[in-house]
mmCIF file of C-alpha atoms (C1' of nucleotides) in Angstrom:
data_model
loop_
_atom_site.group_PDB
_atom_site.id
_atom_site.type_symbol
_atom_site.label_atom_id
_atom_site.label_comp_id
_atom_site.label_asym_id
_atom_site.label_seq_id
_atom_site.Cartn_x
_atom_site.Cartn_y
_atom_site.Cartn_z
ATOM 1 C CA MET A 1 0.000 0.000 0.000
ATOM 2 C CA MET A 2 2.926 2.321 0.668
ATOM 3 C CA LEU A 3 4.213 1.668 -2.840
ATOM 4 C CA ARG A 4 1.175 3.079 -4.630
ATOM 5 C CA ARG A 5 2.391 5.988 -6.753
ATOM 6 C CA THR A 6 5.461 6.105 -4.529
ATOM 7 C CA ARG A 7 9.015 5.082 -5.356
ATOM 8 C CA ALA A 8 10.489 2.029 -3.669
ATOM 9 C CA LYS A 9 13.510 4.082 -2.595
ATOM 10 C CA GLN A 10 11.239 6.506 -0.760
ATOM 11 C CA VAL A 11 9.170 3.719 0.817
ATOM 12 C CA ALA A 12 12.007 1.492 2.064
ATOM 13 C CA PRO A 13 13.075 3.423 5.200
ATOM 14 C CA VAL A 14 9.487 4.278 6.130
ATOM 15 C CA TYR A 15 8.493 0.638 5.776
ATOM 16 C CA GLU A 16 11.332 -0.586 8.005
ATOM 17 C CA LEU A 17 10.366 1.774 10.824
ATOM 18 C CA PHE A 18 6.673 1.051 10.355
ATOM 19 C CA ILE A 19 7.096 -2.710 10.670
ATOM 20 C CA ARG A 20 9.259 -2.197 13.738
ATOM 21 C CA ASP A 21 6.781 0.169 15.442
ATOM 22 C CA TYR A 22 3.628 -1.749 14.452
ATOM 23 C CA PRO A 23 4.629 -5.424 14.105
ATOM 24 C CA SER A 24 1.046 -6.671 13.667
ATOM 25 C CA PRO A 25 -2.313 -5.443 12.331
ATOM 26 C CA ASP A 26 -3.616 -5.335 15.883
ATOM 27 C CA GLU A 27 -0.776 -3.121 17.074
ATOM 28 C CA MET A 28 -1.251 -0.836 14.088
ATOM 29 C CA TYR A 29 -4.944 -0.623 14.874
ATOM 30 C CA ARG A 30 -4.341 0.251 18.530
ATOM 31 C CA ALA A 31 -1.566 2.717 17.729
ATOM 32 C CA ASP A 32 -1.937 6.386 18.574
ATOM 33 C CA SER A 33 -3.340 8.314 15.625
ATOM 34 C CA ASN A 34 -0.621 10.975 15.764
ATOM 35 C CA SER A 35 2.050 8.315 15.907
ATOM 36 C CA LEU A 36 0.654 6.662 12.792
ATOM 37 C CA ARG A 37 0.442 10.029 11.085
ATOM 38 C CA SER A 38 4.064 10.927 11.713
ATOM 39 C CA SER A 39 5.171 7.471 10.594
ATOM 40 C CA LEU A 40 3.447 7.764 7.222
ATOM 41 C CA LYS A 41 3.836 11.502 6.632
ATOM 42 C CA PRO A 42 7.124 11.202 4.670
ATOM 43 C CA LEU A 43 5.296 9.247 1.966
ATOM 44 C CA GLY A 44 2.872 12.009 1.012
ATOM 45 C CA LEU A 45 -0.595 11.115 -0.283
ATOM 46 C CA ASN A 46 -1.820 11.762 3.244
ATOM 47 C CA TRP A 47 -5.292 10.330 2.765
ATOM 48 C CA ARG A 48 -3.483 7.003 2.924
ATOM 49 C CA ILE A 49 -3.052 7.584 6.669
ATOM 50 C CA ALA A 50 -6.798 7.318 7.209
ATOM 51 C CA GLN A 51 -6.762 4.279 4.946
ATOM 52 C CA PHE A 52 -4.210 2.532 7.143
ATOM 53 C CA GLU A 53 -6.420 3.206 10.161
ATOM 54 C CA ALA A 54 -9.466 1.856 8.329
ATOM 55 C CA LEU A 55 -7.410 -1.124 7.161
ATOM 56 C CA GLY A 56 -6.434 -1.922 10.744
ATOM 57 C CA ARG A 57 -10.095 -1.760 11.737
ATOM 58 C CA ASP A 58 -11.076 -4.037 8.836
ATOM 59 C CA LEU A 59 -8.387 -6.590 9.684
ATOM 60 C CA VAL A 60 -9.195 -6.685 13.377
ATOM 61 C CA ARG A 61 -12.984 -6.586 13.019
ATOM 62 C CA ASP A 62 -13.476 -8.828 9.988
ATOM 63 C CA PHE A 63 -10.448 -11.102 9.904
ATOM 64 C CA GLY A 64 -9.357 -11.555 13.509
ATOM 65 C CA GLY A 65 -6.246 -9.445 13.025
ATOM 66 C CA HIS A 66 -4.914 -11.663 10.238
ATOM 67 C CA VAL A 67 -4.321 -10.721 6.626
ATOM 68 C CA PRO A 68 -6.719 -12.835 4.522
ATOM 69 C CA THR A 69 -5.318 -15.148 1.871
ATOM 70 C CA THR A 70 -7.912 -15.046 -0.907
ATOM 71 C CA ARG A 71 -8.362 -12.391 -3.550
ATOM 72 C CA GLU A 72 -12.065 -11.961 -2.752
ATOM 73 C CA GLU A 73 -11.304 -11.239 0.894
ATOM 74 C CA LEU A 74 -8.310 -9.011 0.207
ATOM 75 C CA VAL A 75 -10.201 -6.607 -2.059
ATOM 76 C CA GLN A 76 -12.794 -6.123 0.690
ATOM 77 C CA LEU A 77 -10.144 -4.334 2.747
ATOM 78 C CA THR A 78 -9.985 -0.553 2.683
ATOM 79 C CA GLY A 79 -7.257 0.594 0.313
ATOM 80 C CA VAL A 80 -6.859 -2.777 -1.367
ATOM 81 C CA SER A 81 -7.707 -3.274 -5.023
ATOM 82 C CA ASP A 82 -6.274 -5.299 -7.918
ATOM 83 C CA TYR A 83 -2.649 -4.315 -7.534
ATOM 84 C CA VAL A 84 -2.272 -4.613 -3.762
ATOM 85 C CA ALA A 85 -4.291 -7.847 -3.686
ATOM 86 C CA ASP A 86 -2.146 -9.463 -6.380
ATOM 87 C CA ALA A 87 1.050 -8.213 -4.739
ATOM 88 C CA VAL A 88 0.063 -9.874 -1.439
ATOM 89 C CA LEU A 89 -0.878 -13.120 -3.184
ATOM 90 C CA VAL A 90 2.432 -13.229 -5.045
ATOM 91 C CA PHE A 91 5.023 -11.790 -2.655
ATOM 92 C CA ALA A 92 3.547 -12.935 0.658
ATOM 93 C CA LEU A 93 1.921 -16.207 -0.393
ATOM 94 C CA GLY A 94 3.890 -17.190 -3.494
ATOM 95 C CA GLN A 95 0.834 -17.703 -5.648
ATOM 96 C CA PRO A 96 1.247 -17.713 -9.455
ATOM 97 C CA ARG A 97 -0.256 -14.400 -10.561
ATOM 98 C CA ALA A 98 0.948 -11.484 -12.677
ATOM 99 C CA VAL A 99 1.277 -8.221 -10.739
ATOM 100 C CA ILE A 100 0.423 -5.354 -13.042
ATOM 101 C CA ASP A 101 1.254 -1.823 -12.036
ATOM 102 C CA ALA A 102 1.481 1.202 -14.300
ATOM 103 C CA ASN A 103 5.103 0.382 -15.111
ATOM 104 C CA VAL A 104 4.665 -3.268 -15.954
ATOM 105 C CA ALA A 105 1.720 -2.279 -18.146
ATOM 106 C CA ARG A 106 4.024 0.154 -19.924
ATOM 107 C CA VAL A 107 6.688 -2.525 -20.475
ATOM 108 C CA ILE A 108 4.151 -4.926 -21.952
ATOM 109 C CA ALA A 109 2.576 -2.269 -24.156
ATOM 110 C CA ARG A 110 5.987 -1.309 -25.520
ATOM 111 C CA TYR A 111 7.239 -4.834 -26.001
ATOM 112 C CA PHE A 112 4.189 -5.894 -28.001
ATOM 113 C CA GLY A 113 3.917 -2.615 -29.872
ATOM 114 C CA LEU A 114 0.624 -1.566 -28.308
ATOM 115 C CA ARG A 115 -0.370 2.015 -27.721
ATOM 116 C CA GLU A 116 0.827 3.290 -24.343
ATOM 117 C CA HIS A 117 -1.895 4.974 -22.343
ATOM 118 C CA ALA A 118 -2.649 5.967 -18.765
ATOM 119 C CA GLU A 119 -5.197 3.195 -18.193
ATOM 120 C CA ALA A 120 -3.069 0.405 -19.671
ATOM 121 C CA ARG A 121 -3.162 -1.348 -16.293
ATOM 122 C CA ARG A 122 -6.836 -2.131 -16.741
ATOM 123 C CA ASP A 123 -6.540 -2.924 -20.431
ATOM 124 C CA GLY A 124 -7.838 -6.469 -20.949
ATOM 125 C CA GLN A 125 -5.321 -7.162 -23.708
ATOM 126 C CA VAL A 126 -2.411 -6.085 -21.517
ATOM 127 C CA ARG A 127 -3.621 -8.240 -18.617
ATOM 128 C CA GLU A 128 -4.036 -11.203 -20.930
ATOM 129 C CA LEU A 129 -0.513 -10.812 -22.305
ATOM 130 C CA ALA A 130 0.843 -10.450 -18.761
ATOM 131 C CA ASP A 131 -0.779 -13.717 -17.697
ATOM 132 C CA GLY A 132 0.761 -15.388 -20.731
ATOM 133 C CA LEU A 133 4.246 -14.137 -19.841
ATOM 134 C CA LEU A 134 4.053 -15.241 -16.208
ATOM 135 C CA ASP A 135 6.488 -17.960 -15.166
ATOM 136 C CA ARG A 136 4.092 -19.802 -12.868
ATOM 137 C CA ALA A 137 6.831 -21.892 -11.241
ATOM 138 C CA HIS A 138 8.772 -18.745 -10.254
ATOM 139 C CA ALA A 139 6.019 -16.162 -9.805
ATOM 140 C CA ARG A 140 7.874 -14.169 -7.172
ATOM 141 C CA ASP A 141 11.109 -13.849 -9.129
ATOM 142 C CA TYR A 142 9.213 -13.198 -12.347
ATOM 143 C CA ASN A 143 7.235 -10.313 -10.840
ATOM 144 C CA PHE A 144 10.274 -8.769 -9.148
ATOM 145 C CA ALA A 145 12.096 -9.004 -12.452
ATOM 146 C CA MET A 146 9.304 -7.225 -14.298
ATOM 147 C CA LEU A 147 9.103 -4.476 -11.676
ATOM 148 C CA ASP A 148 12.886 -4.011 -11.709
ATOM 149 C CA LEU A 149 13.053 -3.993 -15.496
ATOM 150 C CA ALA A 150 10.352 -1.318 -15.543
ATOM 151 C CA ALA A 151 11.969 0.799 -12.835
ATOM 152 C CA LEU A 152 15.590 0.546 -13.988
ATOM 153 C CA VAL A 153 15.599 -0.048 -17.758
ATOM 154 C CA CYS A 154 12.207 0.319 -19.414
ATOM 155 C CA THR A 155 11.607 3.644 -17.708
ATOM 156 C CA ALA A 156 8.841 6.090 -18.571
ATOM 157 C CA ARG A 157 11.383 8.680 -19.694
ATOM 158 C CA ASN A 158 14.581 7.841 -21.568
ATOM 159 C CA PRO A 159 14.257 4.057 -21.669
ATOM 160 C CA LYS A 160 17.682 2.394 -21.866
ATOM 161 C CA HIS A 161 17.126 0.324 -24.993
ATOM 162 C CA ASP A 162 20.827 -0.547 -25.346
ATOM 163 C CA LEU A 163 20.917 -2.114 -21.870
ATOM 164 C CA CYS A 164 17.615 -3.958 -22.189
ATOM 165 C CA PRO A 165 17.739 -7.776 -22.121
ATOM 166 C CA LEU A 166 14.628 -7.804 -24.322
ATOM 167 C CA ARG A 167 15.924 -5.417 -26.976
ATOM 168 C CA ARG A 168 16.267 -8.029 -29.718
ATOM 169 C CA THR A 169 12.589 -8.971 -29.670
ATOM 170 C CA CYS A 170 10.995 -5.749 -28.435
ATOM 171 C CA ALA A 171 8.757 -3.857 -30.830
ATOM 172 C CA LYS A 172 9.628 -0.528 -29.237
ATOM 173 C CA ALA A 173 13.393 -1.107 -29.370
ATOM 174 C CA ALA A 174 13.145 -2.035 -33.042
ATOM 175 C CA ASN A 175 11.165 1.103 -33.636
ATOM 176 C CA ALA A 176 13.630 3.287 -31.728
ATOM 177 C CA LYS A 177 16.523 1.809 -33.670
ATOM 178 C CA ALA A 178 14.782 2.445 -36.992
ATOM 179 C CA VAL A 179 14.187 6.063 -36.034
ATOM 180 C CA ALA A 180 17.797 6.502 -34.950
ATOM 181 C CA SER A 181 19.307 5.158 -38.156
ATOM 182 C "C1'" DT B 1 8.259 19.746 -15.102
ATOM 183 C "C1'" DT B 2 7.276 14.823 -14.727
ATOM 184 C "C1'" DC B 3 6.794 10.515 -12.479
ATOM 185 C "C1'" DC B 4 6.721 7.074 -8.778
ATOM 186 C "C1'" DT B 5 5.293 -1.111 -7.657
ATOM 187 C "C1'" DG B 6 -3.031 3.062 -7.292
ATOM 188 C "C1'" DA B 7 -7.493 3.441 -5.088
ATOM 189 C "C1'" DT B 8 -11.383 6.108 -4.676
ATOM 190 C "C1'" DG B 9 -15.301 9.237 -5.516
ATOM 191 C "C1'" DC B 10 -17.750 11.491 -8.798
ATOM 192 C "C1'" DG C 1 -14.156 7.584 -17.793
ATOM 193 C "C1'" DC C 2 -11.498 11.045 -15.125
ATOM 194 C "C1'" DA C 3 -9.485 14.191 -11.503
ATOM 195 C "C1'" DT C 4 -7.363 13.834 -7.255
ATOM 196 C "C1'" DC C 5 -3.780 13.086 -3.848
ATOM 197 C "C1'" DG C 6 1.825 14.471 -2.219
ATOM 198 C "C1'" DG C 7 6.613 14.251 -0.843
ATOM 199 C "C1'" DG C 8 10.893 13.438 -3.185
ATOM 200 C "C1'" DA C 9 14.121 12.856 -6.934
ATOM 201 C "C1'" DA C 10 15.637 13.637 -11.736
#
DNA sequence: TTCCTGATGC
DNA sequence: GCATCGGGAA
């Protein structure tokens, strides 16, 4: 939830302190409101603070203080939708699903020569292609690899085509090369 | 300026 | 379908 529209580098230190200060949903729920606020303030998007409080309430009231393990239950939680639910299923539970954030959607759109647009995440064609790419036996590594590729190489601005491991079969790289020559 | 491992309300 | 939220880095 901290990673929504927020860089991993910015989240990392906040996350470490947060997990230390509130080691369980119950302790987050019982935490002082000002304490929670100051913990999350460095991330911006301050309406998320109220969401964390509501999430703690949801977890304690509806799930006995435990994070649920099915997609249907996860998306019932305040602040949890497709992305967060899939991320929990993959990174916490190791289930074979494709995590699709704005960046992964961009990578897929570029690679297959589709039009890049703001709502590519919800594009049925993009989601279908993502499911096809998924290495089901190594879902965690696959998804980390996609996120890292998107963040480090296939960036929104100035993508590093010459460093990209997919450059030989990528529609966008072929296009960029044609334009350059 | 733009963008970052989006979800929500309208 | 679309604006909105936000600090931080490039």
